[in-house]
Amino acid sequence: MAPVVPASASPSACLLYKFMSSEEKAVETAANAAAASDFDHEQARLTLLLKEHGATWESADDAHDPYNWSTWRKVSIALVVSLGQLITLMSASMMAPALEKIGRDLRLSSSVTQILFSIYVLGLAFAPFLIAALSEMYGRRPVWIASNLFYIFWNTMCPVGPSVALMAIGRFLAGSGASCGITLTGPVLADMFRAEERGRSIALATFFPYLGPALGPIVGGLTSQHLPWRWLFWILSIFDSVILMLGFFILSETCTPVLLAKKAAKMRGESESPSVRKWTFQNAAAFLHDLRKRLGANLLRPLALLVHRPAIQVIAIVMALDFAVYFLLLSTYATLWIDRYNESETISSLNYIALAVGTITASQAGGPLMDRLYARMKLRNEGNGVPEFRVPFMIPGIILMPVGIFLTGWAAEKHLHWMVVNVGATIFVCGSFILSQGMLAYLLDEFKHAASANAAARMLSNILAFVFPIFAPAMYKTLGYGWGNTVLGFICVVMGFPIPVLLWVYGARLRALGRSDPQTTSALHLHHRAFARKNEMAFMLSSEEIGDGLPVLIIHGWELSGKADQADFEPIFAKQSGLRRIYVDLPGMGNTPANGVQNLDEIFHHLVQFIDARLGKSKFSVIGSSCGGYLARAVAQKYADQVDGLLLRVPLIEPSDTKRDLDTIKPLVEDAPLMAAISESDKSLLGTVVVQTAAYIAAFKHKILSVYQPAVDASDSKALGFIRNDPQRYQLSWSLDDRNVKFPAPTLILCGRQDDSVGYRDSLRLLELYQRSTYAVLDRATHGLPIDENGLFEALVTDWIIRVQEWRTTAKEE
């Protein structure tokens, strides 16, 4: 199957593939720009899937793609996994009304009983590392089923016999199994729903789980008052068994890598890969070998994300504070009503309905609101959505949390009407879950390995949720509910209020820090690579030098290589003397490995390392083509005292596709009979032919087959695709258009009037920035300049070489 190549994948790829019509390229309205951007992103996704997994979906509308499943099927699966998460949350809270009885029967102090209650969340903290790894290796469905079976067994064992040890171990392991609800719900949603539907999908999948805070204590209160407390555990096990049976028949595999692995194996004529092969005793050995080989790196991925991605660290801190305060309230709410308002266990548990009102309001009203905000900001951004568009949705949650917790604490302290306390709890919980929804959507937008990212972000949440309830009784005994909640409220204010500003202003930079490909990189390797980057010799770009004399650094375009530039420049430089041409291969292109680069900042960082090591403090000139021209401008900016000449060939000025000022390209010289005689494969290869003559077509085809296509085929499309398809990654994090800083050395700017990749009008502003610039727009030239303009191209480049030599001589004399 041929790869699906996006029309806007890169300037160089546009010479190879022309899937978009001229009319589509000319669309200027915001709505149509957004649609075009969505189409490009979808095509890029299919191409990336092919490179990663050896197979891809037949089209953007392929019915086998989970994104395109019927609404009924997606809703059914979402409801099943949400019921599984309901069990997770009910198990966390259902013991609360019976803690006193459990402690009395097991002869435990209130603090030790609280630890037994909270140790459940330690299982939620650490087991997701294994569950996330296995789900990304073997799929969501088998891991979800196995985890629920594990939970049912250990939850059933918890109350067997008056054993504190068995209760503690069983509670921890039951939490480990139940953690699949929290770990896999978000990734399953991300598998089936696009970013534009994130809010509604979260609202759908959280409807049942968010009833957990109310159902758990209510069922717990009724059960503990009318049945032995052991039935608290057994009722949950029976309930989860029913959910497991539903999941067995309804839950389909949603993980795209696993689905495509099966498809690729089928295409190769194999039965199935070990990771997706049906379980038999004969396949056990292959499965265990595959498990040993892959589990280590996959198991370390969440830890690697947590250690090396500051974005995850910020998300983890916010979610931890949010969940810990919520869990503290959850664990002490029944005690508040029993001690302060003298209510029975059954009546006290009914107050948890206030928490459910808050959670349901947050999920069902917040989900659609999140989608509307995201869609509106995406439209304003010309169809490009970024995770920071989730930030406005978080702001009400951050405000409501301290308001609610202050009201709850002081209403209870002053013994106000029970409704006031419940209103405060509703406000707090609504704010808490709005914030957690926004942070989850932000996380799913940014991270490809959703399960691992989710596990990393939630680990600290569950650790703090274990710790907070332990000191809660002592805190309230010492400070009372008023000042105790005031302390918690001020913690929320101090740590929560700066978060929206941080993510909105610095979010893109924060996400860019530490980006790497976790699929092939372990935490240890990430550490070594970070250390190695401090050494200029740890990673060097591949390059080829020709000639001796004054250095000329030549930077190629996106997905190309130094060899591609040699074809155009060497026939000219061969006629000159005293020039040392350095043709460099950027990361992921030519002979240079990608080395985990995730944005243009990192590519430029490697280029800087190369220049410092190879050229030191020497004077040198720079030539850049297309994206290489963009980087060449950055080089000239950084090394202003060393660069004494700059040549920009069809330079990239606007990294964002939708912001470029492009013309609709039509043939200048038409020959219908000649074009009709060309094969369909050649038409697809050539795209729009500006000059329809036999000589031009022959030259164009030769350049594609001998220069561009080998370079594109050799490039690391997987690594480059991550950068090219994200507008935040495919640009430098600083501006190159500082009008207060002028580049004084001789400059040549060459553009093609028929360039439908970067155009020519955007580069007009460069005339004000480069004082000694010659600006030429070649009438028949495309982005592949030169094709048959070799004579004019050579004359302009030769003139630039002469001007640079004059500048060098003048500079020496001064």
XYZ file of N, CA, C and O in Angstrom, residues 1 55 73 83 174 247 502 545 599 617 638 686 752 774 808:
60
model
N 0.841 -1.197 0.000
C 0.000 0.000 0.000
C 0.873 1.243 0.000
O 1.802 1.369 0.778
N 1.580 -0.322 8.596
C 0.241 -0.344 8.002
C -0.463 0.929 8.428
O -0.096 1.558 9.424
N -21.499 2.659 18.963
C -20.421 1.767 19.389
C -19.462 2.484 20.337
O -19.058 1.924 21.369
N -18.164 2.638 33.778
C -18.658 1.814 34.881
C -17.490 1.166 35.629
O -17.528 1.012 36.854
N -6.137 -4.749 45.577
C -7.416 -4.408 44.962
C -7.324 -3.033 44.292
O -7.836 -2.829 43.187
N -18.288 -5.908 29.690
C -17.087 -5.526 28.954
C -16.587 -6.612 28.037
O -16.070 -6.343 26.946
N 0.732 30.419 34.018
C 1.918 29.656 33.611
C 1.664 28.882 32.316
O 2.473 28.941 31.383
N 32.603 17.888 3.157
C 33.330 19.106 2.802
C 33.955 18.958 1.418
O 34.501 17.903 1.078
N 11.676 19.336 18.017
C 11.260 20.647 17.531
C 12.437 21.322 16.849
O 13.574 20.844 16.902
N 35.705 30.201 16.022
C 35.523 31.651 15.903
C 35.787 32.154 14.483
O 35.900 33.362 14.254
N 22.595 34.613 15.414
C 23.409 34.204 16.561
C 24.889 34.522 16.348
O 25.585 34.929 17.274
N 4.845 14.680 -10.793
C 5.193 16.049 -11.156
C 4.251 17.083 -10.563
O 4.649 18.210 -10.298
N 10.805 32.121 -6.043
C 10.120 31.728 -7.271
C 8.713 32.308 -7.294
O 7.955 32.154 -6.330
N 20.383 41.581 -2.308
C 19.833 41.524 -3.654
C 18.617 40.616 -3.593
O 18.714 39.477 -3.116
N 34.696 40.810 2.593
C 35.755 40.262 3.437
C 37.012 41.119 3.329
O 37.679 41.400 4.329
